[in-house]
Coordinates of N, CA and C and ligand atoms in Angstrom, one line a residue:
M1 N 105.9 71.5 132.0 CA 105.3 71.2 130.9 C 106.1 71.3 129.7
T2 N 105.8 70.3 128.6 CA 106.6 70.4 127.3 C 106.2 71.7 126.6
T3 N 107.1 71.9 125.6 CA 107.0 72.9 124.7 C 105.6 73.0 124.0
K4 N 105.4 71.4 123.6 CA 104.1 71.4 122.7 C 102.9 71.7 123.6
A5 N 103.0 71.2 124.9 CA 101.8 71.4 125.7 C 101.7 73.0 126.1
K6 N 102.7 73.8 126.2 CA 102.5 75.2 126.4 C 102.0 76.0 125.1
R7 N 102.2 75.6 123.9 CA 101.7 76.0 122.7 C 100.3 75.8 122.7
K8 N 100.0 74.6 123.0 CA 98.5 74.1 122.8 C 97.6 75.1 123.7
M9 N 98.4 75.6 124.9 CA 97.8 76.4 125.7 C 97.4 77.9 125.0
R10 N 98.2 78.2 124.0 CA 98.2 79.5 123.4 C 97.5 79.5 122.0
N11 N 97.5 78.3 121.5 CA 96.9 78.3 120.1 C 95.9 77.3 120.0
T12 N 94.6 77.6 119.3 CA 93.7 76.6 118.6 C 94.1 76.6 117.2
V13 N 94.2 75.4 116.8 CA 94.4 75.1 115.2 C 93.3 74.4 114.7
K14 N 92.7 75.0 113.6 CA 91.4 74.3 112.8 C 91.9 74.0 111.4
V15 N 92.0 72.8 111.0 CA 92.3 72.5 109.8 C 91.1 72.3 108.6
F16 N 91.3 72.8 107.6 CA 90.2 72.9 106.5 C 90.6 72.3 105.3
A17 N 89.9 71.9 104.5 CA 90.2 71.4 103.2 C 90.8 72.3 102.3
N18 N 90.5 73.5 102.1 CA 91.1 74.5 101.4 C 90.8 75.9 101.7
I19 N 91.2 77.0 101.2 CA 91.0 78.3 101.3 C 89.5 78.8 101.4
D20 N 88.8 78.2 100.5 CA 87.3 78.5 100.5 C 86.7 78.1 101.9
E21 N 87.0 77.0 102.4 CA 86.5 76.4 103.7 C 87.1 77.3 104.8
I22 N 88.4 77.6 104.9 CA 88.9 78.7 105.7 C 88.1 80.0 105.7
S23 N 88.0 80.5 104.5 CA 87.4 81.9 104.2 C 85.9 81.8 104.7
K24 N 85.1 80.7 104.7 CA 83.7 80.6 105.2 C 83.7 80.6 106.6
F25 N 84.7 79.8 107.2 CA 84.7 79.7 108.7 C 85.1 81.2 109.3
A26 N 85.9 81.7 108.6 CA 86.5 83.2 109.0 C 85.2 84.2 109.0
A27 N 84.6 84.2 107.9 CA 83.4 85.1 107.8 C 82.5 85.0 108.7
D28 N 82.1 83.6 109.0 CA 81.2 83.5 110.2 C 81.7 84.0 111.5
K29 N 82.9 83.7 111.7 CA 83.5 84.2 113.0 C 83.6 85.7 113.0
F30 N 83.8 86.3 111.9 CA 83.8 87.8 111.8 C 82.7 88.3 112.1
F31 N 81.4 87.7 111.4 CA 80.3 88.2 111.8 C 79.9 88.0 113.2
A32 N 80.0 87.0 113.9 CA 79.8 86.6 115.4 C 80.6 87.7 116.1
L33 N 81.8 87.9 116.0 CA 82.5 88.9 116.6 C 81.9 90.3 116.5
S34 N 81.6 90.6 115.3 CA 81.1 91.9 115.0 C 79.6 92.2 115.7
K35 N 78.8 91.3 115.9 CA 77.5 91.4 116.5 C 77.9 91.5 118.0
K36 N 78.9 90.7 118.6 CA 79.2 90.7 120.0 C 79.8 92.0 120.3
A37 N 80.8 92.7 119.6 CA 81.3 93.8 119.9 C 80.5 95.0 119.8
I38 N 79.8 95.1 118.8 CA 78.9 96.2 118.6 C 77.8 96.2 119.6
K39 N 77.2 95.1 120.0 CA 76.3 95.0 121.1 C 77.1 95.4 122.6
K40 N 78.3 95.1 122.7 CA 78.9 95.5 123.9 C 79.5 97.0 123.9
D41 N 80.0 97.3 122.9 CA 80.8 98.7 122.9 C 80.2 99.6 121.6
G42 N 79.2 99.2 120.9 CA 78.9 99.9 120.0 C 79.8 100.0 118.7
R43 N 80.7 99.3 118.7 CA 81.7 99.2 117.5 C 82.4 98.0 117.5
F44 N 83.0 97.7 116.2 CA 83.8 96.6 116.1 C 85.0 97.0 115.4
T45 N 86.2 96.9 115.9 CA 87.5 97.3 115.6 C 88.4 96.2 115.0
V46 N 88.7 96.2 113.7 CA 89.4 95.1 113.1 C 90.7 95.7 112.4
A47 N 91.8 94.9 112.5 CA 93.0 95.2 111.9 C 93.1 94.0 110.6
L48 N 93.3 94.4 109.4 CA 93.2 93.6 108.6 C 94.6 93.0 108.0
A49 N 94.7 91.9 107.4 CA 96.0 91.2 107.0 C 96.2 91.7 105.4
G50 N 97.4 91.8 105.2 CA 97.5 92.0 103.7 C 97.9 90.7 102.9
G51 N 98.8 90.8 101.9 CA 99.1 89.5 101.3 C 98.1 89.1 100.5
T52 N 98.1 87.6 100.2 CA 97.1 87.2 99.2 C 96.1 86.3 99.9
T53 N 96.5 85.7 100.8 CA 95.6 84.7 101.6 C 94.1 85.1 102.0
P54 N 94.0 86.4 102.5 CA 92.6 86.8 103.1 C 91.8 87.5 102.0
K55 N 92.5 87.5 100.7 CA 91.5 88.1 99.7 C 90.3 87.3 99.6
A56 N 90.3 86.1 99.7 CA 89.0 85.3 99.5 C 88.0 85.6 100.6
L57 N 88.6 85.7 101.8 CA 87.6 86.1 102.9 C 87.1 87.3 102.6
Y58 N 87.8 88.4 102.3 CA 87.3 89.8 102.1 C 86.2 89.7 101.0
E59 N 86.5 89.0 99.9 CA 85.4 89.0 98.7 C 84.2 88.4 99.4
L60 N 84.3 87.4 100.3 CA 83.0 86.5 100.8 C 82.3 87.5 101.6
L61 N 83.1 88.3 102.4 CA 82.4 89.2 103.2 C 81.3 90.4 102.5
T62 N 81.7 90.5 101.2 CA 80.8 91.5 100.3 C 79.6 90.7 99.7
T63 N 79.6 89.5 99.9 CA 78.6 88.6 99.2 C 77.1 88.8 100.0
D64 N 76.2 88.9 99.4 CA 74.7 89.1 100.1 C 74.8 88.1 101.5
Q65 N 75.3 87.2 101.5 CA 75.4 86.2 102.6 C 75.7 86.9 103.9
Y66 N 76.7 87.8 103.8 CA 77.3 88.7 104.9 C 77.1 90.1 104.7
K67 N 77.1 90.6 103.6 CA 77.2 92.1 103.4 C 75.9 92.8 104.2
S68 N 74.7 92.0 104.1 CA 73.5 92.6 104.6 C 73.3 92.4 106.1
K69 N 74.1 91.5 106.7 CA 74.0 91.0 107.8 C 74.8 91.8 108.9
I70 N 75.8 92.5 108.4 CA 76.8 93.1 109.4 C 76.5 94.6 109.5
D71 N 76.7 95.1 110.5 CA 76.6 96.6 110.9 C 77.8 97.5 110.5
W72 N 77.9 97.7 109.0 CA 79.4 98.2 108.6 C 79.4 99.6 109.1
E73 N 78.2 100.3 109.4 CA 78.4 101.8 110.1 C 79.2 101.7 111.3
N74 N 79.2 100.6 112.1 CA 79.8 100.6 113.4 C 81.3 99.7 113.0
V75 N 81.6 99.3 111.9 CA 82.7 98.6 111.9 C 84.0 99.5 111.3
Y76 N 85.2 99.4 112.1 CA 86.5 100.2 111.9 C 87.4 99.4 111.3
F77 N 88.0 99.7 110.1 CA 89.2 98.8 109.5 C 90.4 99.8 109.6
F78 N 91.3 98.9 110.2 CA 92.8 99.4 110.2 C 93.5 98.3 109.3
L79 N 94.9 98.5 109.3 CA 95.6 97.4 108.5 C 96.8 97.1 109.4
S80 N 97.2 95.7 109.8 CA 98.2 95.5 110.6 C 99.5 95.7 110.0
D81 N 99.7 95.7 108.5 CA 100.8 96.2 108.2 C 100.8 96.8 106.8
E82 N 101.9 97.1 106.1 CA 101.7 97.8 104.8 C 102.9 97.9 104.1
R83 N 103.1 98.0 102.9 CA 104.5 98.0 102.2 C 104.6 99.5 101.8
D84 N 105.9 99.9 101.8 CA 106.1 101.3 101.6 C 106.0 101.8 100.2
V85 N 105.0 101.7 99.5 CA 104.6 102.0 98.4 C 103.3 102.9 98.3
S86 N 103.0 103.5 97.0 CA 101.8 104.3 96.9 C 100.6 103.3 97.2
P87 N 99.5 104.0 97.7 CA 98.3 103.3 97.7 C 97.7 102.8 96.5
M88 N 98.2 103.3 95.3 CA 97.8 102.7 94.2 C 98.5 101.8 93.6
S89 N 99.7 101.4 94.1 CA 100.6 100.3 93.8 C 100.0 99.0 93.7
E90 N 100.5 98.1 92.9 CA 99.8 96.9 92.6 C 100.5 96.0 94.1
R91 N 101.5 96.6 94.7 CA 102.1 96.0 95.9 C 101.4 96.4 97.1
S92 N 100.4 97.4 97.0 CA 99.8 97.9 98.3 C 98.7 97.0 98.9
N93 N 99.0 96.7 100.2 CA 97.8 95.9 100.9 C 96.5 96.8 101.0
Y94 N 96.6 98.1 101.1 CA 95.6 99.0 100.9 C 94.9 98.7 99.7
K95 N 95.5 98.8 98.6 CA 94.8 98.6 97.2 C 94.2 97.2 97.2
M96 N 94.7 96.1 97.6 CA 94.2 95.0 97.6 C 92.8 94.8 98.5
I97 N 92.9 95.4 99.7 CA 91.7 95.5 100.6 C 90.7 96.4 100.1
N98 N 91.2 97.6 99.6 CA 90.2 98.5 99.2 C 89.3 97.9 97.9
E99 N 89.9 97.2 97.0 CA 89.3 96.6 95.7 C 88.5 95.6 96.0
S100 N 89.0 94.5 97.1 CA 88.3 93.3 97.4 C 87.4 93.5 98.4
L101 N 87.3 94.5 99.0 CA 86.4 94.6 100.4 C 85.8 96.0 100.4
I102 N 86.3 96.9 100.8 CA 86.0 98.4 101.0 C 85.1 99.0 99.9
T103 N 85.5 98.9 98.7 CA 84.7 99.6 97.9 C 83.2 99.0 97.4
K104 N 83.1 97.7 98.2 CA 82.1 96.9 98.0 C 81.0 96.8 99.0
L105 N 81.4 97.7 100.0 CA 80.6 97.7 101.2 C 80.1 99.1 101.6
P106 N 79.0 99.2 102.2 CA 78.3 100.7 102.7 C 79.0 101.0 104.1
I107 N 80.4 101.0 103.9 CA 81.2 101.6 105.1 C 81.6 103.0 104.9
P108 N 81.4 103.8 105.9 CA 81.8 105.1 105.6 C 83.4 105.1 105.6
T109 N 83.8 106.0 104.7 CA 85.3 106.2 104.3 C 85.9 106.5 105.8
T110 N 85.3 107.3 106.7 CA 86.0 107.8 108.0 C 85.9 106.5 108.8
N111 N 85.7 105.5 108.6 CA 85.7 104.2 109.2 C 87.0 103.3 109.0
V112 N 87.5 103.9 107.9 CA 88.8 103.1 107.2 C 90.2 103.8 107.6
F113 N 91.2 103.3 108.1 CA 92.3 103.9 108.4 C 93.4 103.3 107.8
R114 N 93.8 103.9 106.7 CA 95.1 103.3 106.0 C 96.3 104.0 106.6
W115 N 97.6 103.4 106.2 CA 98.8 104.0 106.2 C 98.8 105.0 105.3
H116 N 99.3 106.2 105.5 CA 99.4 107.1 104.4 C 100.8 107.3 103.7
T117 N 100.8 106.2 102.9 CA 102.3 105.8 102.5 C 102.6 106.8 101.4
E118 N 101.7 107.9 101.0 CA 102.1 109.0 100.1 C 103.2 109.9 100.8
I119 N 103.1 109.6 102.1 CA 104.2 110.5 103.0 C 105.6 109.6 102.5
I120 N 106.5 110.4 101.9 CA 107.6 109.6 101.3 C 108.5 109.0 102.3
N121 N 108.7 109.6 103.7 CA 109.3 109.2 104.6 C 108.8 108.1 105.5
A122 N 109.2 106.9 105.6 CA 108.5 105.7 106.2 C 108.2 105.8 107.7
P123 N 109.4 106.3 108.4 CA 109.2 106.6 109.8 C 108.0 107.6 110.1
E124 N 107.8 108.6 109.2 CA 106.8 109.5 109.5 C 105.5 108.8 109.0
V125 N 105.5 108.0 108.2 CA 104.2 107.2 107.7 C 103.8 106.6 109.1
A126 N 104.7 105.8 109.9 CA 104.5 104.9 111.1 C 104.0 105.9 112.1
E127 N 104.7 107.0 112.2 CA 104.5 108.1 113.2 C 103.0 108.6 113.1
S128 N 102.7 108.8 111.8 CA 101.2 109.2 111.5 C 100.3 108.2 111.9
Y129 N 100.4 107.1 111.6 CA 99.5 106.0 111.9 C 99.5 105.7 113.3
E130 N 100.6 105.7 113.9 CA 100.5 105.7 115.5 C 99.5 106.7 116.0
R131 N 99.7 108.1 115.6 CA 98.9 109.0 116.1 C 97.3 108.7 115.8
S132 N 97.0 108.2 114.8 CA 95.7 107.8 114.5 C 95.2 106.8 115.3
L133 N 96.1 105.7 115.8 CA 95.7 104.8 116.7 C 95.5 105.6 118.1
F134 N 96.5 106.3 118.4 CA 96.3 106.8 119.8 C 95.0 107.7 119.9
N135 N 94.6 108.5 118.7 CA 93.4 109.3 118.7 C 92.3 108.5 118.9
F136 N 92.1 107.5 117.8 CA 91.0 106.7 117.9 C 90.6 105.9 119.1
F137 N 91.6 105.5 119.6 CA 91.5 104.5 120.9 C 91.4 105.3 122.1
K138 N 91.7 106.5 122.0 CA 91.8 107.5 123.2 C 92.7 107.0 124.1
L139 N 94.1 106.6 123.6 CA 95.2 106.2 124.6 C 95.8 107.2 125.3
S140 N 96.2 106.9 126.5 CA 97.4 107.7 127.3 C 98.8 106.9 126.8
K141 N 99.9 107.7 127.1 CA 101.2 107.3 126.8 C 101.5 105.9 127.4
G142 N 102.0 105.1 126.7 CA 102.3 103.7 127.4 C 101.1 102.7 127.1
K143 N 100.0 103.2 126.9 CA 99.1 102.1 126.4 C 98.8 101.6 125.1
F144 N 98.2 100.4 124.8 CA 98.3 99.9 123.5 C 96.7 99.6 123.2
P145 N 96.4 99.7 121.8 CA 94.9 99.7 121.5 C 94.5 98.2 121.5
N146 N 93.2 98.1 122.0 CA 92.7 96.7 122.2 C 91.7 96.6 121.1
F147 N 92.3 95.9 120.0 CA 91.6 95.7 118.7 C 90.5 94.5 119.1
D148 N 89.2 94.5 118.6 CA 88.4 93.3 118.9 C 88.9 92.3 118.1
L149 N 89.5 92.4 116.9 CA 89.9 91.3 116.1 C 91.1 91.8 115.1
I150 N 92.2 91.0 115.1 CA 93.5 91.2 114.4 C 93.6 89.9 113.5
L151 N 93.5 90.2 112.0 CA 93.7 89.1 111.2 C 95.0 89.2 110.7
L152 N 95.8 88.0 110.7 CA 97.0 88.0 110.3 C 97.5 86.9 109.3
G153 N 98.4 87.0 108.5 CA 98.8 85.8 107.7 C 100.2 85.4 108.2
M154 N 100.9 84.5 107.5 CA 102.3 84.0 107.9 C 103.0 83.8 106.7
G155 N 104.2 84.4 106.3 CA 105.0 84.1 105.4 C 105.8 82.6 105.6
D156 N 106.3 82.3 104.5 CA 107.1 80.8 104.6 C 108.3 80.8 105.3
D157 N 108.8 82.3 105.6 CA 109.9 82.4 106.5 C 109.7 82.6 108.0
G158 N 108.1 82.6 108.2 CA 107.6 82.7 109.7 C 107.4 84.1 110.1
H159 N 107.4 85.1 109.1 CA 107.1 86.5 109.6 C 105.6 86.5 109.5
T160 N 105.3 87.7 110.3 CA 103.7 87.8 110.3 C 103.7 89.4 110.3
A161 N 102.5 90.0 109.8 CA 102.3 91.3 109.5 C 103.7 91.7 108.9
S162 N 104.5 92.8 109.1 CA 105.6 92.7 108.7 C 106.7 92.8 109.7
L163 N 106.7 91.8 110.6 CA 107.6 91.5 111.7 C 108.3 90.2 110.9
F164 N 109.5 90.6 110.4 CA 110.3 89.7 109.5 C 111.4 89.2 110.5
P165 N 112.0 88.0 110.2 CA 113.2 87.4 111.0 C 114.2 88.4 110.9
F166 N 114.9 88.5 112.3 CA 116.3 89.1 112.4 C 115.9 90.7 111.9
T167 N 114.8 91.2 112.1 CA 114.7 92.7 112.0 C 114.4 93.5 113.3
D168 N 115.0 94.7 113.2 CA 114.8 95.5 114.4 C 113.3 95.6 115.0
A169 N 112.4 95.4 114.1 CA 111.1 95.7 114.8 C 110.6 94.7 115.7
L170 N 111.3 93.5 115.8 CA 111.1 92.5 116.8 C 111.2 92.9 118.2
F171 N 111.9 94.0 118.4 CA 112.5 94.3 119.8 C 111.8 95.4 120.1
V172 N 110.9 96.2 119.3 CA 110.3 97.4 119.8 C 109.1 97.1 120.6
D173 N 109.0 97.8 121.8 CA 108.1 97.3 122.7 C 107.3 98.8 123.2
D174 N 107.9 99.9 122.8 CA 107.3 101.2 123.3 C 106.6 102.0 122.3
K175 N 106.4 101.3 121.1 CA 105.8 101.8 120.1 C 104.5 101.0 119.5
L176 N 103.6 101.8 119.1 CA 102.3 101.0 118.6 C 102.5 100.6 116.9
A177 N 103.2 101.4 116.4 CA 103.4 101.1 114.9 C 104.9 101.7 114.5
I178 N 105.5 100.9 113.5 CA 106.8 101.5 113.3 C 107.1 101.2 111.8
S179 N 108.1 101.8 111.3 CA 108.8 101.2 109.9 C 109.7 100.4 110.2
N180 N 110.0 99.4 109.5 CA 111.0 98.3 109.6 C 111.6 97.9 108.3
Y181 N 113.0 98.0 108.4 CA 113.8 97.8 107.0 C 114.0 96.4 106.9
I182 N 113.7 95.7 105.8 CA 113.7 94.4 105.7 C 115.1 94.1 104.6
E183 N 116.1 93.5 105.1 CA 117.3 93.6 104.3 C 117.1 92.6 103.0
K184 N 116.4 91.7 103.3 CA 116.3 90.5 102.4 C 115.4 91.0 101.1
L185 N 114.6 92.0 101.5 CA 113.8 92.6 100.5 C 114.2 94.0 100.1
D186 N 115.3 94.5 100.6 CA 115.8 95.7 100.5 C 114.7 96.8 100.6
R187 N 113.7 96.6 101.2 CA 112.8 97.6 101.3 C 112.3 97.7 102.7
K188 N 111.6 99.0 102.9 CA 111.0 99.1 104.2 C 109.5 98.8 104.2
R189 N 109.2 98.3 105.4 CA 107.7 97.9 105.6 C 107.2 98.7 106.7
L190 N 105.9 98.7 106.8 CA 105.3 99.5 108.0 C 104.5 98.2 108.8
T191 N 104.5 98.5 110.0 CA 104.0 97.3 110.8 C 103.4 97.7 112.2
F192 N 102.2 97.1 112.7 CA 102.1 97.0 114.1 C 103.3 96.4 114.8
T193 N 103.3 96.7 116.1 CA 104.5 96.0 116.8 C 103.9 94.9 117.6
Y194 N 104.6 93.9 118.4 CA 104.2 92.9 119.0 C 102.9 93.4 120.0
P195 N 103.4 94.5 121.0 CA 102.4 95.0 121.8 C 100.9 95.2 121.4
T196 N 101.1 95.8 120.1 CA 99.7 96.3 119.6 C 99.1 94.9 119.1
I197 N 99.6 94.2 118.5 CA 98.9 93.0 118.1 C 98.5 92.1 119.3
N198 N 99.5 91.7 120.2 CA 99.0 90.8 121.2 C 98.2 91.5 122.2
N199 N 97.8 92.7 122.2 CA 96.9 93.3 123.1 C 95.3 93.1 122.5
A200 N 95.2 92.7 121.4 CA 93.9 92.4 120.7 C 93.0 91.3 121.7
S201 N 91.5 91.6 121.4 CA 90.9 90.6 122.2 C 90.8 89.1 121.3
N202 N 90.9 89.3 120.0 CA 90.8 88.0 119.1 C 92.0 88.2 118.1
I203 N 92.8 87.1 117.9 CA 93.7 87.1 116.6 C 93.3 85.9 115.8
I204 N 93.1 86.1 114.5 CA 93.1 84.9 113.8 C 94.0 85.0 112.5
F205 N 94.9 83.8 112.4 CA 95.8 83.5 111.4 C 95.0 82.9 110.2
L206 N 95.2 83.2 109.0 CA 94.8 82.4 107.9 C 96.0 82.0 107.3
V207 N 96.2 80.6 107.0 CA 97.3 80.1 106.6 C 97.0 79.1 105.5
S208 N 97.6 79.1 104.1 CA 97.3 78.1 103.2 C 98.4 77.8 102.4
G209 N 98.5 76.6 102.0 CA 99.5 76.1 101.1 C 100.8 75.3 101.6
E210 N 101.0 74.3 100.9 CA 102.1 73.4 101.3 C 103.5 74.2 101.5
N211 N 103.7 75.2 100.9 CA 104.9 76.0 101.0 C 105.2 76.4 102.5
K212 N 104.2 76.5 103.1 CA 104.2 76.9 104.6 C 104.1 75.8 105.4
S213 N 103.9 74.5 105.2 CA 103.7 73.5 106.2 C 104.9 73.3 107.2
K214 N 106.2 73.4 106.6 CA 107.4 73.1 107.6 C 107.5 74.2 108.5
T215 N 107.2 75.4 108.0 CA 107.3 76.7 109.0 C 106.1 76.4 109.9
L216 N 105.0 76.2 109.4 CA 103.8 76.2 110.4 C 104.1 75.2 111.4
K217 N 104.7 74.2 111.2 CA 105.0 73.0 112.4 C 106.0 73.7 113.2
T218 N 107.2 74.3 112.7 CA 108.1 75.0 113.6 C 107.3 76.1 114.6
V219 N 106.6 76.8 113.8 CA 106.0 78.0 114.7 C 105.3 77.5 115.7
L220 N 104.3 76.4 115.5 CA 103.5 75.9 116.5 C 103.8 74.7 117.3
E221 N 104.9 74.1 117.1 CA 105.3 73.0 117.8 C 106.9 72.9 118.2
D222 N 107.7 73.6 117.4 CA 109.1 73.5 117.9 C 109.5 74.5 118.8
T223 N 110.9 74.3 119.3 CA 111.4 75.3 120.2 C 111.3 76.6 119.9
I224 N 110.9 77.6 120.7 CA 110.7 79.0 120.6 C 112.1 79.6 120.0
N225 N 112.1 80.3 118.7 CA 113.1 81.1 118.4 C 112.5 82.3 117.6
I226 N 112.2 83.4 118.5 CA 111.3 84.4 117.9 C 112.0 85.2 116.8
E227 N 113.2 85.3 116.8 CA 114.0 86.1 116.0 C 114.0 85.3 114.7
K228 N 114.1 84.1 114.8 CA 114.3 83.4 113.3 C 112.5 83.1 112.8
F229 N 111.6 82.7 113.9 CA 110.2 82.7 113.5 C 109.4 83.7 114.0
P230 N 109.3 84.8 113.6 CA 108.6 86.0 114.5 C 107.1 85.6 114.7
A231 N 106.5 84.7 114.0 CA 105.0 84.4 114.2 C 104.9 83.7 115.5
Q232 N 106.0 83.1 115.9 CA 105.8 82.4 117.3 C 105.5 83.4 118.5
N233 N 105.8 84.6 118.4 CA 105.7 85.7 119.5 C 104.3 86.2 119.6
I234 N 103.5 85.8 118.7 CA 102.1 86.3 118.6 C 101.2 85.3 119.7
S235 N 100.9 86.1 120.8 CA 99.9 85.5 121.7 C 98.8 86.3 122.4
L236 N 98.0 85.9 122.6 CA 96.9 86.8 123.3 C 97.1 86.9 124.9
N237 N 97.0 88.1 125.4 CA 97.0 88.3 127.0 C 95.9 87.4 127.5
K238 N 94.8 87.3 127.0 CA 93.8 86.4 127.6 C 93.1 85.7 126.1
G239 N 93.1 84.3 126.3 CA 92.6 83.4 125.2 C 93.7 82.9 124.3
K240 N 93.2 82.3 123.3 CA 94.0 81.6 122.4 C 93.9 82.2 121.2
V241 N 95.1 82.2 120.3 CA 95.2 82.7 119.0 C 94.5 81.6 118.1
L242 N 93.7 81.9 117.2 CA 93.1 80.9 116.4 C 93.8 80.9 115.0
W243 N 94.3 79.7 114.6 CA 94.8 79.3 113.5 C 93.9 78.7 112.5
L244 N 93.5 79.3 111.4 CA 92.9 78.6 110.4 C 93.7 78.3 109.3
V245 N 94.1 76.8 109.1 CA 94.8 76.7 108.0 C 94.4 75.5 107.1
D246 N 94.8 75.3 105.9 CA 94.5 74.4 105.1 C 95.2 72.9 105.2
K247 N 94.7 71.8 104.7 CA 95.4 70.6 104.9 C 96.8 70.5 104.3
D248 N 97.0 71.3 103.3 CA 98.4 71.3 102.8 C 99.2 72.1 103.7
A249 N 98.9 73.1 104.4 CA 99.8 73.8 105.1 C 100.0 73.1 106.7
A250 N 98.9 72.3 106.8 CA 98.9 71.5 107.9 C 99.7 70.1 108.0
K251 N 100.2 69.7 107.0 CA 100.5 68.3 106.6 C 101.7 68.0 107.5
D252 N 102.4 68.8 108.0 CA 103.7 68.4 108.9 C 103.4 68.5 110.4
L253 N 102.2 68.8 110.7 CA 101.8 69.1 112.1 C 101.6 67.7 112.8
S254 N 102.0 67.6 114.1 CA 101.9 66.2 114.6 C 100.6 65.8 115.0
S255 N 99.7 67.0 115.3 CA 98.3 66.5 115.8 C 97.3 67.4 115.1
Ligands
6PG301 C1 102.2 91.3 103.7 C2 101.4 90.7 104.8 C3 102.1 89.7 105.2 C4 101.4 88.4 104.7 C5 102.3 87.1 104.8 C6 101.6 86.2 103.9 O1 102.2 92.7 103.8 O2 102.6 90.7 102.9 O3 100.9 91.5 105.8 O4 102.4 89.5 106.5 O5 100.2 88.0 105.6 O6 103.5 87.6 103.9 O7 101.4 86.7 102.8 P1 100.2 85.6 101.6 O8 98.8 85.5 102.3 O9 100.4 86.4 100.3 O10 101.0 84.1 101.8

């Protein structure tokens, strides 16, 4: 079977005119998955993406069209990665998510799990977050959380969450969450590991912008090189990863 055929088995790609159309589709999907999960398990567990792309989706979820439809009391938010900065920093994913989403929702603060980056030592932040995952999902050692939904973005270098090219985190499979030194940024990041992400029930990528078109084609269609393009190693144990991309980001895709 060709590489392309194998990848088609792992990914569903939907192309939209722009980020607003992506966000509308993603919000409808979020609503549908929340209803299904809460009906089945009494809760909807979601790991949110950082960066800038998902902000429009988060803001849309706080509009009357969605805010009143979703049972926020039973929605639980985590973050798939974080920068090693104060939660008040302009670079903090939590700050962006708190301002664009959480503060505008009737969601109990106890339903939101952020990385405690006020703990200065990044490895300790990761260990603390890993403990909160173990406790929340009631995991035994060696098990990984099964999020109902993980939202991800992709950088133009092919990173996702804070799994960056040629970094140590790419090879960690016995931890749920870790700190990861990114040489090109000369900074530490905090991130879910591949096993945590890939154990989700649903994964949705949101990708927008022409600057990502070449990397998106490589990630979705070209030979696997996970060290160079970490987003290639995102796949569901069951089902297909859903890529919501705009036409600018999709312009180099072959189909
Ligand atoms: C982060 C994100 C990161 C992001 C990509 C895309 O902490 O920055 O988690 O993985 O999703 O870098 O970022 P944009 O959406 O800003 O292009």
